[in-house]
Amino acid sequence: MTNRVFFGQTVLEAGQSSSQAGLPFFFVGTEHLSSTSNVHPQAAASGDGYDLLFLVSLAPVLVAFLVLILRAFLAIPYRPRWLRRFVNEQVDDPKSLTDGEVTKARPNLPNALLALAVFGFITQVLAIVLGVQDLTPVSRVVAWAVAVLLLVIDRPRTAPVSILVISSGLFLSQLIWSYYDNHARSLIDLLRGFEILAALLSISFILCMPLRAPDLPTDGISPTFEKPDHRLRSPEDNLTLWQFMSVSWMSPLISVGSNRQLNSEDVWKLGFEFQHRLLHEKFRELSGSVVRRLLAANGVDLLILLILGTVEAISKLAEPILLQQLLRAMEDGLAPRSKAVTFALLSLVVRLVACQSSVFSLWFSRRSYERSRGEMITMLYEKTLSRRIIGELAVSDKSTPSGDDLNDALPGSDMPLEVSEVRPKKAQGPMRAIGRFLKFNFWPSPANKQPQQPASIGKIYNLMRNDVYEVAQRFWEFPSVVRVPLSLILSVVLVWKLIGWPCLFGVLTVAVAQSINAIVTRVLLRYERKRRVATDQKLKKTTQYVSAIRHLRWYGWQDVWLEQIMQARQQELRLFIVTGLLRALINFFNFLASDMFPVAAFYAYTILAGKPLRINIAFPALQLFNMLENNLQAIPQLITVLLNAKIAVDRIEDFMGEPDKDDAMGRSHLRGRQEIKLQNASFKWPGTSHQVLENLSLEFPVGLNVVCGKVAAGKTALLQALLGELEWQRGQVTLPNDSVGYCAQMPWLQSMNIKENILFTSPYEEGRYRKVLEACALTPDLAAFKDGDLTNIGENGTGLSGGQKARVALARAVYSPAKILFLDDPLSALDHQTAEMIVHKCLCGPLTEARIVVLVTHRTALCKHLAKQVVEVSEGRARVLDPDAVSVIELSNVVSSDSTDTVKQDPRDEDDEAGKPDKFMEDEKRVHGGVKAAVYWEYVKAGKLRWWAVFIAIVALHRLVGVGETWLLKAWGEAYDVPQERAASGLFGDLPSPEVNVRPWLLGFSLLAITQAAVWGIWQCFMIVITYTAGRRMFMNVMKRVSHATFRFYDVTPVGRLMNRLTSDIGTVDGDITSQFQYIAYLVIAWVSSVVIIASVTPVFLVFSLSLTALFVLIFRRFLPTSQSLRRLEMVSLSPLMSNFGALLDGLATVRAFRAQSSFQDRLIAVTDAFQGMDHFYWSLQAWLMYRFDALSAISTFLLTLLALYTGVSPGLTAFVLIAASNFVSHTHRLCKSYGQLQMDFVSVERVVELLHLEQEPPGPVDPPAWWPSSNGDIVFEDVTIRYAPHLEPSLSNISLRIPAGSITALLGRTGSGKSTLALSLLAITNLPPSFPPKVKPETGRILIDNIDISTVNTQTLRNRI
């Protein structure tokens, strides 16, 4: 066959035009018009051609009436919400325009348009007066009258698109009619020339008019063609129509990107209609389901896309029709050359219309895609802020991990780490297994449906990164909703007109294949749901692992958890293979039906109908079959992607339907009064049935209230209940409806400087801020830091000791204006002196006067005599103790090991002299220039060379079978001209003449078709194997490298950045990069073959074609650097978006206590703007390239046509070369775009490969004996100096001490003095300068455990045994 659907694109054989992919150039129903006689055009156009000219004459008035109808519709006062613009830029205060710059209006342009319309109206009135005997002047008079009417009524100051459409219709129709009217009437011709000039000038003036109202202020908008500035909005907000159509406003950004690597400061802010602040507010006002809200928000864009899809489909259909007329004119020896030139010019116009429609379609579809994606991201984040914390996110009061149980929560994490239990499956017979499979997939029982589980952190990541994209992608692909059905109808009509009823046999094969695919699709959707659940589980485990990687490394548990992640990954990949094979099966049936379609149709045509299958029927039929098959196959594919989107929508709807934190149930909210009161109140953790607090009757007065109790007694749960995080069961709760200064048991800090953490959402007050620092004992610590309170810290306070983190979190709560403070054990990580000072200066000082302070603590001896009330919590119940009557001994009975500070401290515990880097978190690195060859080689190696070799061989075999099939069809058609028993000599010379016996030909054609389909199916399977192998190996290698990286990497790399690479970039690796490889290889072969064909005919074509290639490459080289920079910036800007979700989930209780949801929503909107901005301008750049490539392709084809017409080449050879040249232009175009897309996809692979080269922690050369360390071994520090990073000051200097075997040693010191550093040095986790040996060890001295230097011991063994 000559046409195949090849990964979503049409593959063309040499000798076939790209515009003929759907319609043969030599088959069109309308007869061509003869212009050789000097009769009236209506007479000359007798027959089928008259209908064409009649439509041309009526076109202006039809366009005018359509414009009037649309104008009347838009004037209706009430329209459905989805037909109104979602966001409008308006001026709130018209007087403010005097203070800001406004667009300089051009009042002369509307007047000039009106004058031109009146002039055109007069010319056609004169034409009627002069007695032109046709309907053309009447039609034009009406059209010009409508234009005059609209201009008088509207007096447009912005580009009037309606007048542009009318003027364009008048211009084209007059141009066509003027060609066919050959009467020598000078005055009439002069009037026509004047009208053409008036229409052309009207078009030019409209193109120069702005799209934005001139009375809107322009300050804050970047001027067009000036250097980009990130502080200004995109020039899109203030363009002329021509600048918008040609995407020329991107030129400044392209110029910067061509000279150097782009930075975020070089990219504009998003335009007004794309900014998520307004989009989010408007989207919140909508009601209904998610889909209904999205349709209402993007209805106008979808309507525009429907119109553009129709225009694009008609334009594509008109191209081959005009090409047929062109070739017929060339074959007609009596026709003048100007006739062929006219059709060539019309083809150029149609191609340019299709080009412009494609650019508009891309812009509006991208707008609906970006806005719907942004609306869903902000919606999910807002839901995350308000949803009830259920299940694994619930905070446990038990924070101390047990080394014997992996299921205990690790320090620093609110999420329990889960280890999957593998349960053996019961054996079952093959028939029973088949029955269970069919029942599950085709006759599911409602009872089999699993109950809906609350979204885990992995699912939330997956919703944001994958499901949102799946839904938004459907808005991008919305034009296919029009193109596919319309093309299907037209293709059916044309196939029937060519071969008649035998085509129904071919349609039947496609119908059977689609019926089978409907069943397979149902199975696919079920496994697709399971695959997404598996992805959720993998992301959940990966997120937990990355968040707790330091702690896992301390305990030597990383390999155990890595195995759990790889099991989850294997389950995901197993389902990936299943869904991939099901998709391949669907595609195989489509491809088999595509091959059997002509077999069945030709069988009916030759055997049943008894007609000869000649060349002029076979090849046009194949092209039409391909068009029909593609559209028949596109329908179920369209349904499949919509069903996939429905799965994603259902998952989003399930998440949005989860219960919110309910502050109203059982509560009395008081504004302006400070009262906290519980009356017989009971609570439970959300998602559980067990009550954690029962029958509480408490009242907290103003002043210090101490809450004490044993471990896991319910102290933290009491604070969570007062915050509304627990699920209320019964009783009454009275709380002020104000913010609460909350200090969590595990301090939650953000990756910013200390000052910003303390201020949080409160305004800065110098005096109060200094008092808080002093009261929280932070002044000495800040004095030791190089940058003071501007010192940046990592996520969750990385870079601070446990005591420093606790005091910063305490300072945040105390600095807040809240009248209520809930402090969950902030004293546990502090030394006695510091804790005592904080109790007196902070908790009982002037900063807490007139405030209710609820302090959970085990160190009651420090504060019981200062407390207004002491509450003891025991087994979920509480009682008030009398501070005067209770003894210190009684209180001390509730003190537990939680009061020790070593449990909660971070390994980054540094001494008072430690210096700090200016920026704690390192900026994400971006590679400059193109993707290196080494990155491609890494991916090829990951897929295994032997699989690639087999894959290439299969592709070559498929190509060979396809050529054989085409050659057989050629020989079959030519054999009818050989009236003998055997056909002529050749590859198929042994076959009989088809006039004698056609069955052998039909059988051979069938065998080749089935073979090609089978080879294609094997090809798809090997693609799945390569993708699976590459994805599995790269993910496994990346996780191993991350698991054994230096601890410094975890300090300076945010979790969100790492998760971005492990989700988004790995998702790209799991995608269809393999198909991009083979498609580019095919295009290279096709391009070379086109050049060979052109060169074999005439050198003139070759020189011109190579010149066009150079021009294509020149444009592409200007495009590529900027596109690569924007793509990398897009991937980098996605990391803060992931980090915001992760940070919110970690500190959600703190955020809600401070009533800081709006602040965090604003931050999310800002990072979404940044991320979407890079994506928006990347695709705007794609539109820039598309416009120039498509326009250049259209112009190139037109010039090649003129070259063929004027070089004296024979008509047949000219047609052959024109088709080859069109193929050449198309292949050059697609090769550049495909290579660019491959480069963009491999940016993700490049980012994954960077993780494969992370610096690793050396494992250590010595494996100690099994008995080491013994019970008699001492721990000895010999002159040890330790630092965390080369640029930091030593944390411990010249430490020498001995810890005797079997002894209990107390390590004392002020917070931040280095206690945790000394303890953790026994695990060899500190980093060293590059000048030191690769094994991690102290900078000077050594540490001995049982007489073995631990710097030489295998680190995994060391951490498992210590």
mmCIF file of N, CA, C and O in Angstrom, residues 749-807:
data_model
loop_
_atom_site.group_PDB
_atom_site.id
_atom_site.type_symbol
_atom_site.label_atom_id
_atom_site.label_comp_id
_atom_site.label_asym_id
_atom_site.label_seq_id
_atom_site.Cartn_x
_atom_site.Cartn_y
_atom_site.Cartn_z
ATOM 1 N N LEU A 749 9.538 23.845 59.145
ATOM 2 C CA LEU A 749 10.109 25.085 58.640
ATOM 3 C C LEU A 749 10.184 25.011 57.121
ATOM 4 O O LEU A 749 10.228 23.929 56.525
ATOM 5 N N GLN A 750 10.243 26.170 56.504
ATOM 6 C CA GLN A 750 10.268 26.244 55.045
ATOM 7 C C GLN A 750 11.681 26.526 54.549
ATOM 8 O O GLN A 750 12.536 27.029 55.295
ATOM 9 N N SER A 751 11.903 26.223 53.289
ATOM 10 C CA SER A 751 13.206 26.442 52.680
ATOM 11 C C SER A 751 13.339 27.913 52.299
ATOM 12 O O SER A 751 13.169 28.307 51.157
ATOM 13 N N MET A 752 13.623 28.716 53.303
ATOM 14 C CA MET A 752 13.837 30.158 53.114
ATOM 15 C C MET A 752 14.695 30.630 54.288
ATOM 16 O O MET A 752 15.151 29.810 55.095
ATOM 17 N N ASN A 753 14.935 31.927 54.396
ATOM 18 C CA ASN A 753 15.804 32.355 55.487
ATOM 19 C C ASN A 753 15.058 32.365 56.821
ATOM 20 O O ASN A 753 13.831 32.253 56.873
ATOM 21 N N ILE A 754 15.840 32.489 57.907
ATOM 22 C CA ILE A 754 15.260 32.381 59.249
ATOM 23 C C ILE A 754 14.254 33.491 59.505
ATOM 24 O O ILE A 754 13.198 33.256 60.108
ATOM 25 N N LYS A 755 14.547 34.670 59.067
ATOM 26 C CA LYS A 755 13.643 35.797 59.281
ATOM 27 C C LYS A 755 12.292 35.551 58.616
ATOM 28 O O LYS A 755 11.232 35.796 59.222
ATOM 29 N N GLU A 756 12.305 35.062 57.390
ATOM 30 C CA GLU A 756 11.045 34.785 56.685
ATOM 31 C C GLU A 756 10.266 33.669 57.380
ATOM 32 O O GLU A 756 9.035 33.694 57.402
ATOM 33 N N ASN A 757 10.962 32.705 57.944
ATOM 34 C CA ASN A 757 10.268 31.653 58.683
ATOM 35 C C ASN A 757 9.583 32.198 59.919
ATOM 36 O O ASN A 757 8.474 31.775 60.268
ATOM 37 N N ILE A 758 10.238 33.115 60.599
ATOM 38 C CA ILE A 758 9.653 33.672 61.827
ATOM 39 C C ILE A 758 8.481 34.592 61.502
ATOM 40 O O ILE A 758 7.417 34.528 62.128
ATOM 41 N N LEU A 759 8.654 35.442 60.499
ATOM 42 C CA LEU A 759 7.571 36.360 60.132
ATOM 43 C C LEU A 759 6.367 35.597 59.591
ATOM 44 O O LEU A 759 5.223 35.970 59.837
ATOM 45 N N PHE A 760 6.620 34.554 58.798
ATOM 46 C CA PHE A 760 5.577 33.744 58.185
ATOM 47 C C PHE A 760 4.660 34.649 57.374
ATOM 48 O O PHE A 760 5.081 35.167 56.344
ATOM 49 N N THR A 761 3.449 34.887 57.816
ATOM 50 C CA THR A 761 2.542 35.765 57.062
ATOM 51 C C THR A 761 2.314 37.095 57.767
ATOM 52 O O THR A 761 1.466 37.883 57.333
ATOM 53 N N SER A 762 3.047 37.363 58.836
ATOM 54 C CA SER A 762 2.842 38.596 59.606
ATOM 55 C C SER A 762 3.738 39.709 59.082
ATOM 56 O O SER A 762 4.839 39.453 58.574
ATOM 57 N N PRO A 763 3.320 40.962 59.203
ATOM 58 C CA PRO A 763 4.175 42.089 58.790
ATOM 59 C C PRO A 763 5.353 42.262 59.745
ATOM 60 O O PRO A 763 5.309 41.830 60.903
ATOM 61 N N TYR A 764 6.386 42.880 59.250
ATOM 62 C CA TYR A 764 7.612 43.047 60.042
ATOM 63 C C TYR A 764 7.490 44.265 60.941
ATOM 64 O O TYR A 764 7.189 45.369 60.500
ATOM 65 N N GLU A 765 7.748 44.046 62.261
ATOM 66 C CA GLU A 765 7.831 45.124 63.242
ATOM 67 C C GLU A 765 9.164 44.980 63.956
ATOM 68 O O GLU A 765 9.383 44.004 64.690
ATOM 69 N N GLU A 766 10.031 45.924 63.779
ATOM 70 C CA GLU A 766 11.414 45.827 64.241
ATOM 71 C C GLU A 766 11.484 45.534 65.739
ATOM 72 O O GLU A 766 12.157 44.579 66.177
ATOM 73 N N GLY A 767 10.792 46.346 66.562
ATOM 74 C CA GLY A 767 10.892 46.178 68.009
ATOM 75 C C GLY A 767 10.375 44.826 68.464
ATOM 76 O O GLY A 767 11.023 44.126 69.262
ATOM 77 N N ARG A 768 9.221 44.462 67.997
ATOM 78 C CA ARG A 768 8.631 43.186 68.408
ATOM 79 C C ARG A 768 9.504 42.027 67.930
ATOM 80 O O ARG A 768 9.694 41.042 68.668
ATOM 81 N N TYR A 769 10.038 42.136 66.744
ATOM 82 C CA TYR A 769 10.858 41.063 66.183
ATOM 83 C C TYR A 769 12.102 40.828 67.048
ATOM 84 O O TYR A 769 12.459 39.683 67.368
ATOM 85 N N ARG A 770 12.747 41.920 67.483
ATOM 86 C CA ARG A 770 13.952 41.783 68.310
ATOM 87 C C ARG A 770 13.611 41.182 69.675
ATOM 88 O O ARG A 770 14.380 40.378 70.216
ATOM 89 N N LYS A 771 12.477 41.551 70.231
ATOM 90 C CA LYS A 771 12.073 40.988 71.517
ATOM 91 C C LYS A 771 11.817 39.479 71.404
ATOM 92 O O LYS A 771 12.158 38.712 72.312
ATOM 93 N N VAL A 772 11.222 39.073 70.299
ATOM 94 C CA VAL A 772 10.953 37.645 70.097
ATOM 95 C C VAL A 772 12.257 36.867 69.978
ATOM 96 O O VAL A 772 12.418 35.780 70.553
ATOM 97 N N LEU A 773 13.217 37.416 69.231
ATOM 98 C CA LEU A 773 14.510 36.733 69.090
ATOM 99 C C LEU A 773 15.177 36.555 70.450
ATOM 100 O O LEU A 773 15.730 35.501 70.764
ATOM 101 N N GLU A 774 15.110 37.590 71.242
ATOM 102 C CA GLU A 774 15.744 37.510 72.563
ATOM 103 C C GLU A 774 14.995 36.540 73.472
ATOM 104 O O GLU A 774 15.621 35.741 74.191
ATOM 105 N N ALA A 775 13.674 36.604 73.456
ATOM 106 C CA ALA A 775 12.888 35.739 74.335
ATOM 107 C C ALA A 775 13.052 34.269 73.961
ATOM 108 O O ALA A 775 12.978 33.399 74.831
ATOM 109 N N CYS A 776 13.284 33.977 72.702
ATOM 110 C CA CYS A 776 13.454 32.584 72.249
ATOM 111 C C CYS A 776 14.916 32.177 72.211
ATOM 112 O O CYS A 776 15.240 31.123 71.634
ATOM 113 N N ALA A 777 15.790 32.986 72.777
ATOM 114 C CA ALA A 777 17.211 32.657 72.881
ATOM 115 C C ALA A 777 17.862 32.417 71.533
ATOM 116 O O ALA A 777 18.772 31.587 71.405
ATOM 117 N N LEU A 778 17.416 33.163 70.505
ATOM 118 C CA LEU A 778 17.978 33.002 69.172
ATOM 119 C C LEU A 778 19.084 34.006 68.860
ATOM 120 O O LEU A 778 19.805 33.834 67.872
ATOM 121 N N THR A 779 19.198 35.040 69.670
ATOM 122 C CA THR A 779 20.190 36.085 69.373
ATOM 123 C C THR A 779 21.609 35.543 69.303
ATOM 124 O O THR A 779 22.346 35.856 68.357
ATOM 125 N N PRO A 780 22.068 34.701 70.277
ATOM 126 C CA PRO A 780 23.428 34.161 70.165
ATOM 127 C C PRO A 780 23.615 33.284 68.930
ATOM 128 O O PRO A 780 24.670 33.316 68.290
ATOM 129 N N ASP A 781 22.626 32.522 68.568
ATOM 130 C CA ASP A 781 22.736 31.659 67.393
ATOM 131 C C ASP A 781 22.854 32.491 66.118
ATOM 132 O O ASP A 781 23.683 32.199 65.248
ATOM 133 N N LEU A 782 22.026 33.539 66.000
ATOM 134 C CA LEU A 782 22.058 34.356 64.791
ATOM 135 C C LEU A 782 23.369 35.125 64.694
ATOM 136 O O LEU A 782 23.881 35.362 63.591
ATOM 137 N N ALA A 783 23.920 35.504 65.845
ATOM 138 C CA ALA A 783 25.203 36.219 65.835
ATOM 139 C C ALA A 783 26.327 35.335 65.304
ATOM 140 O O ALA A 783 27.294 35.829 64.719
ATOM 141 N N ALA A 784 26.185 34.014 65.491
ATOM 142 C CA ALA A 784 27.219 33.094 65.021
ATOM 143 C C ALA A 784 27.101 32.823 63.535
ATOM 144 O O ALA A 784 28.064 32.342 62.915
ATOM 145 N N PHE A 785 25.945 33.104 62.953
ATOM 146 C CA PHE A 785 25.765 32.849 61.529
ATOM 147 C C PHE A 785 26.319 34.005 60.717
ATOM 148 O O PHE A 785 26.156 35.176 61.094
ATOM 149 N N LYS A 786 26.911 33.694 59.617
ATOM 150 C CA LYS A 786 27.510 34.710 58.754
ATOM 151 C C LYS A 786 26.481 35.737 58.303
ATOM 152 O O LYS A 786 26.748 36.947 58.289
ATOM 153 N N ASP A 787 25.277 35.266 57.916
ATOM 154 C CA ASP A 787 24.244 36.167 57.398
ATOM 155 C C ASP A 787 23.155 36.462 58.419
ATOM 156 O O ASP A 787 22.107 37.002 58.069
ATOM 157 N N GLY A 788 23.397 36.098 59.689
ATOM 158 C CA GLY A 788 22.427 36.411 60.724
ATOM 159 C C GLY A 788 21.081 35.774 60.456
ATOM 160 O O GLY A 788 20.989 34.607 60.050
ATOM 161 N N ASP A 789 20.014 36.565 60.624
ATOM 162 C CA ASP A 789 18.674 36.011 60.412
ATOM 163 C C ASP A 789 18.330 35.881 58.938
ATOM 164 O O ASP A 789 17.255 35.386 58.591
ATOM 165 N N LEU A 790 19.210 36.343 58.048
ATOM 166 C CA LEU A 790 19.007 36.153 56.612
ATOM 167 C C LEU A 790 19.629 34.850 56.120
ATOM 168 O O LEU A 790 19.659 34.585 54.916
ATOM 169 N N THR A 791 20.135 34.056 57.055
ATOM 170 C CA THR A 791 20.719 32.764 56.689
ATOM 171 C C THR A 791 19.646 31.841 56.133
ATOM 172 O O THR A 791 18.611 31.629 56.749
ATOM 173 N N ASN A 792 19.897 31.312 54.954
ATOM 174 C CA ASN A 792 18.957 30.381 54.335
ATOM 175 C C ASN A 792 19.114 28.992 54.937
ATOM 176 O O ASN A 792 20.224 28.560 55.248
ATOM 177 N N ILE A 793 17.994 28.336 55.098
ATOM 178 C CA ILE A 793 18.005 26.968 55.612
ATOM 179 C C ILE A 793 17.303 26.076 54.599
ATOM 180 O O ILE A 793 16.594 26.551 53.699
ATOM 181 N N GLY A 794 17.506 24.790 54.753
ATOM 182 C CA GLY A 794 16.912 23.833 53.831
ATOM 183 C C GLY A 794 15.509 23.458 54.230
ATOM 184 O O GLY A 794 14.905 24.026 55.142
ATOM 185 N N GLU A 795 14.958 22.477 53.514
ATOM 186 C CA GLU A 795 13.611 22.014 53.803
ATOM 187 C C GLU A 795 13.541 21.433 55.211
ATOM 188 O O GLU A 795 14.420 20.691 55.643
ATOM 189 N N ASN A 796 12.458 21.784 55.906
ATOM 190 C CA ASN A 796 12.240 21.335 57.286
ATOM 191 C C ASN A 796 13.406 21.693 58.200
ATOM 192 O O ASN A 796 13.736 20.962 59.132
ATOM 193 N N GLY A 797 14.049 22.823 57.918
ATOM 194 C CA GLY A 797 15.078 23.329 58.816
ATOM 195 C C GLY A 797 16.431 22.692 58.667
ATOM 196 O O GLY A 797 17.261 22.809 59.581
ATOM 197 N N THR A 798 16.687 22.014 57.542
ATOM 198 C CA THR A 798 18.004 21.431 57.339
ATOM 199 C C THR A 798 19.063 22.517 57.434
ATOM 200 O O THR A 798 18.955 23.554 56.787
ATOM 201 N N GLY A 799 20.086 22.264 58.243
ATOM 202 C CA GLY A 799 21.107 23.275 58.488
ATOM 203 C C GLY A 799 21.058 23.808 59.893
ATOM 204 O O GLY A 799 21.972 24.501 60.326
ATOM 205 N N LEU A 800 19.986 23.492 60.611
ATOM 206 C CA LEU A 800 19.850 23.897 62.011
ATOM 207 C C LEU A 800 19.824 22.656 62.891
ATOM 208 O O LEU A 800 19.427 21.574 62.451
ATOM 209 N N SER A 801 20.213 22.836 64.130
ATOM 210 C CA SER A 801 20.101 21.726 65.082
ATOM 211 C C SER A 801 18.645 21.556 65.487
ATOM 212 O O SER A 801 17.783 22.399 65.192
ATOM 213 N N GLY A 802 18.365 20.459 66.204
ATOM 214 C CA GLY A 802 17.005 20.225 66.649
ATOM 215 C C GLY A 802 16.510 21.333 67.552
ATOM 216 O O GLY A 802 15.372 21.779 67.444
ATOM 217 N N GLY A 803 17.368 21.804 68.462
ATOM 218 C CA GLY A 803 16.966 22.879 69.358
ATOM 219 C C GLY A 803 16.762 24.186 68.625
ATOM 220 O O GLY A 803 15.846 24.958 68.954
ATOM 221 N N GLN A 804 17.604 24.472 67.645
ATOM 222 C CA GLN A 804 17.441 25.702 66.869
ATOM 223 C C GLN A 804 16.144 25.677 66.068
ATOM 224 O O GLN A 804 15.423 26.683 65.984
ATOM 225 N N LYS A 805 15.827 24.537 65.477
ATOM 226 C CA LYS A 805 14.566 24.434 64.736
ATOM 227 C C LYS A 805 13.375 24.648 65.667
ATOM 228 O O LYS A 805 12.413 25.346 65.319
ATOM 229 N N ALA A 806 13.435 24.052 66.864
ATOM 230 C CA ALA A 806 12.333 24.207 67.812
ATOM 231 C C ALA A 806 12.163 25.665 68.215
ATOM 232 O O ALA A 806 11.033 26.164 68.326
ATOM 233 N N ARG A 807 13.255 26.365 68.408
ATOM 234 C CA ARG A 807 13.162 27.770 68.827
ATOM 235 C C ARG A 807 12.706 28.688 67.697
ATOM 236 O O ARG A 807 12.012 29.675 67.925
#
